[in-house]
Coordinates of C-alpha atoms in Angstrom, one line a residue:
Chain A
M128 CA -3.9 -6.1 2.2
C129 CA -5.4 -5.0 -1.0
T130 CA -7.4 -8.2 -1.3
M131 CA -7.6 -9.0 2.4
I132 CA -7.6 -12.7 1.4
V133 CA -5.4 -14.1 4.1
E134 CA -5.5 -17.1 6.6
K135 CA -3.1 -18.2 9.3
V136 CA -2.4 -21.8 10.2
K137 CA -0.4 -23.2 13.1
I138 CA 2.2 -25.6 11.8
E139 CA 5.1 -27.7 13.1
G140 CA 8.4 -28.2 11.4
S141 CA 11.5 -26.3 10.4
G142 CA 12.3 -23.7 7.8
K143 CA 15.5 -22.4 6.5
G144 CA 15.7 -18.6 6.4
G145 CA 18.4 -16.2 5.4
A146 CA 20.8 -17.2 8.2
D147 CA 19.9 -20.7 9.4
W148 CA 17.2 -23.2 10.2
F149 CA 14.5 -22.2 12.7
T150 CA 11.5 -23.8 14.2
L151 CA 8.3 -23.0 12.3
Q152 CA 5.3 -21.9 14.3
Q153 CA 2.8 -20.6 11.7
A154 CA 2.1 -20.3 8.0
N155 CA 0.4 -17.2 6.7
V156 CA -1.3 -17.9 3.4
S157 CA -2.6 -15.0 1.3
Y158 CA -3.7 -14.2 -2.2
D159 CA -2.5 -10.6 -2.7
H160 CA 0.2 -8.6 -4.4
P161 CA 3.6 -10.4 -4.3
F162 CA 6.8 -8.6 -3.6
N163 CA 8.9 -10.4 -6.2
A164 CA 6.9 -12.8 -8.4
P165 CA 6.0 -11.2 -11.7
Y166 CA 2.2 -11.2 -11.1
E167 CA -0.4 -8.7 -10.0
H168 CA -1.6 -11.2 -7.5
A169 CA 0.0 -14.4 -6.2
L170 CA -0.6 -17.2 -3.7
N171 CA 1.9 -16.1 -1.0
I172 CA 3.0 -18.3 1.9
D173 CA 5.1 -17.0 4.7
F174 CA 6.4 -19.7 7.0
V175 CA 7.2 -17.8 10.2
N176 CA 8.0 -18.0 13.9
E177 CA 6.8 -14.7 15.3
A178 CA 8.5 -15.4 18.6
Q179 CA 11.9 -15.1 16.8
G180 CA 11.1 -11.8 15.2
L181 CA 10.0 -10.5 11.8
S182 CA 13.0 -11.9 10.0
A183 CA 12.3 -15.5 11.0
R184 CA 10.5 -16.1 7.7
V185 CA 10.6 -18.3 4.7
A186 CA 8.6 -16.9 1.8
V187 CA 7.2 -18.2 -1.4
E188 CA 5.1 -16.4 -4.0
L189 CA 3.4 -18.8 -6.5
S190 CA 1.2 -18.4 -9.5
E191 CA -2.4 -19.7 -8.9
S192 CA -1.8 -22.8 -11.1
A193 CA 1.6 -23.5 -9.5
A194 CA 0.0 -23.3 -6.0
R195 CA -2.8 -25.7 -6.9
E196 CA -0.3 -28.2 -8.5
L197 CA 1.8 -28.0 -5.3
V198 CA -1.1 -28.8 -3.1
R199 CA -2.0 -31.8 -5.3
T200 CA 1.7 -32.9 -5.2
I201 CA 2.0 -32.6 -1.5
L202 CA -1.2 -34.7 -1.0
S203 CA 0.0 -37.3 -3.5
V204 CA 3.3 -37.7 -1.7
L205 CA 1.6 -38.0 1.7
D206 CA -0.8 -40.6 0.3
Q207 CA 2.2 -42.6 -1.0
A208 CA 3.9 -42.4 2.4
E209 CA 0.7 -43.5 4.2
A210 CA 0.2 -46.4 1.7
G211 CA 3.8 -47.4 2.4
G212 CA 3.2 -47.6 6.1
L213 CA 5.7 -44.7 6.7
I214 CA 3.4 -42.5 8.8
D215 CA 3.4 -43.1 12.5
P216 CA 0.1 -45.0 13.5
L217 CA -0.3 -42.6 16.4
V218 CA -0.3 -39.7 14.0
L219 CA -2.9 -41.4 11.9
S220 CA -5.2 -42.2 14.9
Q221 CA -4.9 -38.6 16.1
R222 CA -6.0 -37.4 12.6
E223 CA -9.0 -39.8 12.7
N224 CA -10.0 -38.4 16.0
R225 CA -10.1 -34.8 14.9
Chain B
M249 CA 10.5 24.3 -14.8
Y250 CA 14.0 23.4 -13.8
T251 CA 16.9 24.9 -15.8
T252 CA 20.5 24.0 -15.4
D253 CA 21.5 27.4 -13.9
M254 CA 19.2 26.9 -10.9
Y255 CA 20.2 26.2 -7.3
E256 CA 18.6 23.0 -6.1
G257 CA 18.8 21.3 -2.8
V258 CA 16.7 18.8 -0.8
L259 CA 17.1 17.8 2.8
A260 CA 15.7 14.3 3.5
E261 CA 15.8 12.4 6.7
T262 CA 13.9 10.2 9.1
I263 CA 12.1 12.1 11.8
T264 CA 9.6 11.3 14.6
M265 CA 6.1 12.7 14.5
T266 CA 2.9 12.3 16.5
G267 CA 0.4 9.9 15.0
A268 CA -2.9 8.2 16.1
N269 CA -3.5 8.1 19.9
G270 CA -0.6 10.5 20.5
D271 CA 1.8 7.7 19.5
L272 CA 5.3 8.7 18.3
I273 CA 6.0 7.1 15.0
N274 CA 8.7 7.6 12.5
A275 CA 8.4 9.3 9.1
Y276 CA 10.5 10.2 6.1
L277 CA 10.6 14.0 5.6
A278 CA 12.1 15.6 2.5
R279 CA 12.0 19.4 1.9
P280 CA 13.3 21.7 -0.7
L281 CA 16.1 24.0 0.4
G282 CA 16.1 27.6 -0.7
K283 CA 13.6 30.4 -0.4
G284 CA 10.1 29.3 0.7
S285 CA 7.5 29.2 1.4
F286 CA 6.5 25.8 0.0
P287 CA 3.3 23.8 -0.2
A288 CA 3.4 20.4 1.5
M289 CA 2.4 16.8 0.7
V290 CA 1.6 13.8 2.8
L291 CA 2.3 10.4 1.2
A292 CA 0.4 7.3 2.3
H293 CA 2.6 4.3 1.5
H294 CA 1.3 1.2 -0.3
M295 CA 0.6 -2.3 0.8
P296 CA 4.3 -3.4 0.3
G297 CA 5.1 -1.0 3.1
W298 CA 7.3 2.0 3.9
D299 CA 9.8 1.0 1.3
Q300 CA 12.4 2.3 -1.1
W301 CA 9.8 3.4 -3.7
Y302 CA 8.1 5.6 -1.1
R303 CA 11.3 7.1 0.1
E304 CA 12.1 7.9 -3.5
A305 CA 8.6 9.3 -4.1
T306 CA 9.0 11.5 -1.0
F307 CA 12.3 12.8 -2.4
K308 CA 10.7 13.3 -5.8
F309 CA 7.9 15.5 -4.5
A310 CA 10.4 17.5 -2.5
Q311 CA 12.6 18.0 -5.6
H312 CA 9.4 19.4 -7.3
G313 CA 9.0 22.0 -4.5
Y314 CA 6.9 20.3 -1.9
V315 CA 7.7 19.7 1.7
T316 CA 6.8 16.0 1.8
I317 CA 6.3 13.6 4.7
S318 CA 5.7 9.9 4.5
P319 CA 4.7 8.4 7.8
N320 CA 5.5 4.8 8.6
L321 CA 2.0 3.5 8.9
Y322 CA 3.3 0.1 10.0
F323 CA 5.4 1.5 12.8
R324 CA 3.5 -0.3 15.6
T325 CA 4.0 -3.7 13.9
G326 CA 7.7 -3.6 14.7
H327 CA 10.9 -3.1 12.8
G328 CA 12.8 -5.1 10.2
T329 CA 13.1 -4.9 6.4
P330 CA 10.1 -3.1 4.9
E331 CA 9.1 -6.4 3.4
D332 CA 9.2 -8.4 6.6
V333 CA 7.1 -5.8 8.4
A334 CA 4.6 -5.6 5.5
V335 CA 4.0 -9.4 5.4
K336 CA 3.3 -9.3 9.1
V337 CA 0.8 -6.6 8.6
R338 CA -0.7 -8.6 5.7
A339 CA -1.0 -11.7 7.9
D340 CA -2.7 -9.7 10.6
G341 CA -5.3 -8.5 8.1
G342 CA -4.0 -4.9 7.6
I343 CA -4.1 -1.8 9.7
A344 CA -7.4 -0.3 11.0
D345 CA -8.7 2.5 8.9
A346 CA -9.1 4.8 12.0
Q347 CA -5.5 4.4 13.0
V348 CA -4.2 5.1 9.5
V349 CA -6.5 8.2 9.0
D350 CA -5.2 9.6 12.3
D351 CA -1.6 8.9 11.5
L352 CA -2.1 10.7 8.2
A353 CA -3.8 13.6 10.0
G354 CA -0.8 13.7 12.4
A355 CA 1.6 13.9 9.4
M356 CA -0.5 16.7 7.9
E357 CA -0.4 18.7 11.2
H358 CA 3.3 18.1 11.4
V359 CA 4.1 19.7 8.0
H360 CA 1.3 22.3 8.4
A361 CA 3.1 23.7 11.4
L362 CA 6.5 24.0 9.8
P363 CA 7.5 27.7 9.3
Y364 CA 8.5 27.2 5.6
V365 CA 5.2 25.7 4.6
N366 CA 2.6 28.0 2.8
G367 CA -0.4 26.5 4.6
K368 CA -1.5 24.2 1.8
V369 CA -1.2 20.5 2.2
G370 CA -2.1 17.7 -0.3
I371 CA -2.1 14.0 0.1
F372 CA -1.0 11.2 -2.3
G373 CA -1.2 7.4 -2.1
T374 CA -1.0 4.4 -4.3
C375 CA -2.6 1.0 -4.0
S376 CA -3.9 0.7 -0.4
G377 CA -2.3 4.1 0.1
G378 CA -4.6 5.6 -2.5
R379 CA -7.6 4.3 -0.5
H380 CA -6.1 5.6 2.7
A381 CA -5.4 9.0 1.1
Y382 CA -9.0 9.2 0.0
L383 CA -10.3 8.2 3.5
A384 CA -8.0 10.8 5.1
A385 CA -9.0 13.6 2.8
C386 CA -12.7 12.8 3.2
Q387 CA -12.4 12.9 7.0
N388 CA -10.2 15.9 7.4
S389 CA -11.0 19.2 5.8
K390 CA -7.5 20.6 6.2
F391 CA -6.3 18.7 3.2
D392 CA -6.3 20.9 0.1
A393 CA -5.9 18.2 -2.6
V394 CA -5.9 14.4 -2.8
I395 CA -4.4 12.1 -5.4
D396 CA -5.6 8.5 -5.4
C397 CA -3.6 6.2 -7.6
W398 CA -5.3 2.9 -8.2
G399 CA -6.6 2.6 -4.7
G400 CA -8.5 -0.7 -4.4
R401 CA -11.5 -1.2 -2.1
V402 CA -12.7 2.4 -2.2
V403 CA -15.9 0.6 -3.1
M404 CA -16.6 -2.1 -0.6
T405 CA -19.5 -4.5 -0.3
P406 CA -21.2 -5.1 3.1
D407 CA -19.5 -8.5 3.4
Q408 CA -16.1 -6.9 3.2
L409 CA -16.7 -4.6 6.2
T410 CA -15.0 -5.5 9.4
D411 CA -14.0 -3.9 12.7
K412 CA -10.9 -2.6 11.1
F413 CA -12.7 -1.5 7.9
P414 CA -16.1 -0.5 9.2
V415 CA -17.2 1.9 6.4
S416 CA -16.8 1.7 2.7
P417 CA -14.7 4.8 1.7
L418 CA -17.3 5.6 -1.0
E419 CA -19.7 6.5 1.8
Y420 CA -17.5 9.4 2.9
T421 CA -17.6 11.0 -0.6
K422 CA -20.2 13.5 0.4
D423 CA -17.7 14.8 3.0
L424 CA -14.8 15.4 0.6
S425 CA -13.9 19.1 0.7
C426 CA -10.9 19.3 -1.7
P427 CA -10.2 18.5 -5.3
I428 CA -9.3 14.9 -6.2
L429 CA -7.1 13.5 -9.0
G430 CA -7.5 9.8 -9.7
L431 CA -5.2 7.7 -11.9
F432 CA -6.2 4.2 -12.8
G433 CA -5.4 1.4 -15.3
E434 CA -8.0 -0.2 -17.5
E435 CA -6.5 -3.7 -16.8
D436 CA -6.5 -3.3 -13.0
S437 CA -8.6 -5.8 -11.0
S438 CA -8.3 -3.8 -7.8
P439 CA -10.0 -1.4 -8.4
P440 CA -11.7 -2.7 -11.6
P441 CA -12.8 -0.1 -14.0
E442 CA -16.5 -0.6 -13.0
Q443 CA -15.7 0.4 -9.4
V444 CA -13.7 3.4 -10.6
K445 CA -16.8 4.4 -12.6
Q446 CA -19.0 3.9 -9.5
H447 CA -16.6 6.2 -7.5
E448 CA -16.7 8.8 -10.3
E449 CA -20.5 8.7 -10.3
E450 CA -20.6 9.3 -6.5
L451 CA -18.2 12.3 -6.9
K452 CA -20.4 13.7 -9.6
K453 CA -23.6 13.1 -7.6
H454 CA -22.2 15.2 -4.7
G455 CA -20.8 18.0 -7.0
K456 CA -17.2 17.3 -6.2
N457 CA -14.2 18.7 -8.0
Y458 CA -12.6 15.6 -9.5
E459 CA -10.3 14.6 -12.4
F460 CA -10.1 10.9 -13.2
H461 CA -7.9 9.4 -15.8
M462 CA -8.3 5.8 -16.9
Y463 CA -5.2 4.6 -18.8
P464 CA -5.4 1.9 -21.5
N465 CA -2.8 -0.9 -21.6
A466 CA -2.1 -0.4 -17.9
G467 CA -3.0 -2.4 -14.8
H468 CA -2.3 -2.1 -11.1
G469 CA 0.8 -0.1 -10.0
F470 CA 1.9 1.1 -13.4
F471 CA 4.3 3.7 -11.8
Y472 CA 6.4 1.0 -10.2
Y473 CA 9.5 0.8 -12.4
D474 CA 10.7 -2.4 -10.6
R475 CA 7.6 -4.4 -11.3
P476 CA 6.3 -6.1 -14.5
N477 CA 3.2 -3.8 -14.5
Y478 CA 5.3 -0.7 -15.1
R479 CA 4.1 1.2 -18.1
Q480 CA 6.6 3.9 -19.2
E481 CA 4.3 6.1 -21.3
Q482 CA 1.4 6.0 -18.8
S483 CA 3.7 6.6 -15.9
V484 CA 5.3 9.6 -17.5
D485 CA 1.9 11.1 -18.3
G486 CA 0.6 10.3 -14.8
W487 CA 3.4 12.1 -13.1
K488 CA 2.8 15.1 -15.4
K489 CA -0.8 15.2 -14.4
I490 CA 0.1 14.9 -10.7
F491 CA 2.4 17.9 -10.8
A492 CA 0.0 20.0 -12.9
F493 CA -2.8 19.2 -10.5
L494 CA -0.7 20.2 -7.5
E495 CA 0.5 23.4 -9.1
K496 CA -3.1 24.3 -9.7
H497 CA -4.4 23.5 -6.2
L498 CA -1.5 24.0 -3.8
A499 CA 0.5 26.9 -5.1

């Protein structure tokens, strides 16, 4: 809110919150004051399912460099999976058509 | 000054008050016991929400002799831990300035009407609350003093203006009718020192009664004892300046 740098993205998957696993519906990505990480600003991601209430949330607060490294790592792992033929061809064709 | 032979009592509780659009919202109210009347304070909470630090700050002002109210500016977002509510507000792009200003005006009217209040009401805020306190004070002449602690985005560029934030708070400076105390850190990036300077120049241009302090070796939120940015020396001095300022303008 202090920076107002925030974006929402619809996602599919599961997240483990305080009590149990829940279905993820959305990720809120911001660069703003963190609640816990020892930085003035952090890359904050809240994986949420608003339909299940405000506590259905998995939160991470990352340094800028950690966030960039995480993005690179996720893409690298997905590239390896794709190269290994592990990603459903239907998913790949849907991606091509976007 | 407090001495050990004094009686001291504070009553602090959650109450309901009327906010923007006539909505009932909750608020934390703390008031000194004993013989009044007392001046009052409205506290505009920061971006992390209506949290423990703000309840403690509300109590602190009351302990220093001020009937103090801290409205839950995130009330309409729903209820949960302060952090869960605040991240939802963050994801939704914050609360509209008009709503916040009216909630703070409602809080001011609430304490103003209390029989043990002396008729003087100040407003205090940190972080986004500092900005909100400034907006509220500029748009409501019934505030008698305003304290802006490191409020970011008081100076906004045209590309930052949206439906929720349609006017840069700086534009309202000409309308400010009460004295302002500003506390800032040299190492802050929101607001950066150059924006604080710009704000100060605007206050000077319009002949306002202002007192700005820029602390060296301090960044954003240097009062927050539970965060790495806490600065003991600057924080102690800042609180002294706050209570001296209020004694001068609300007594």
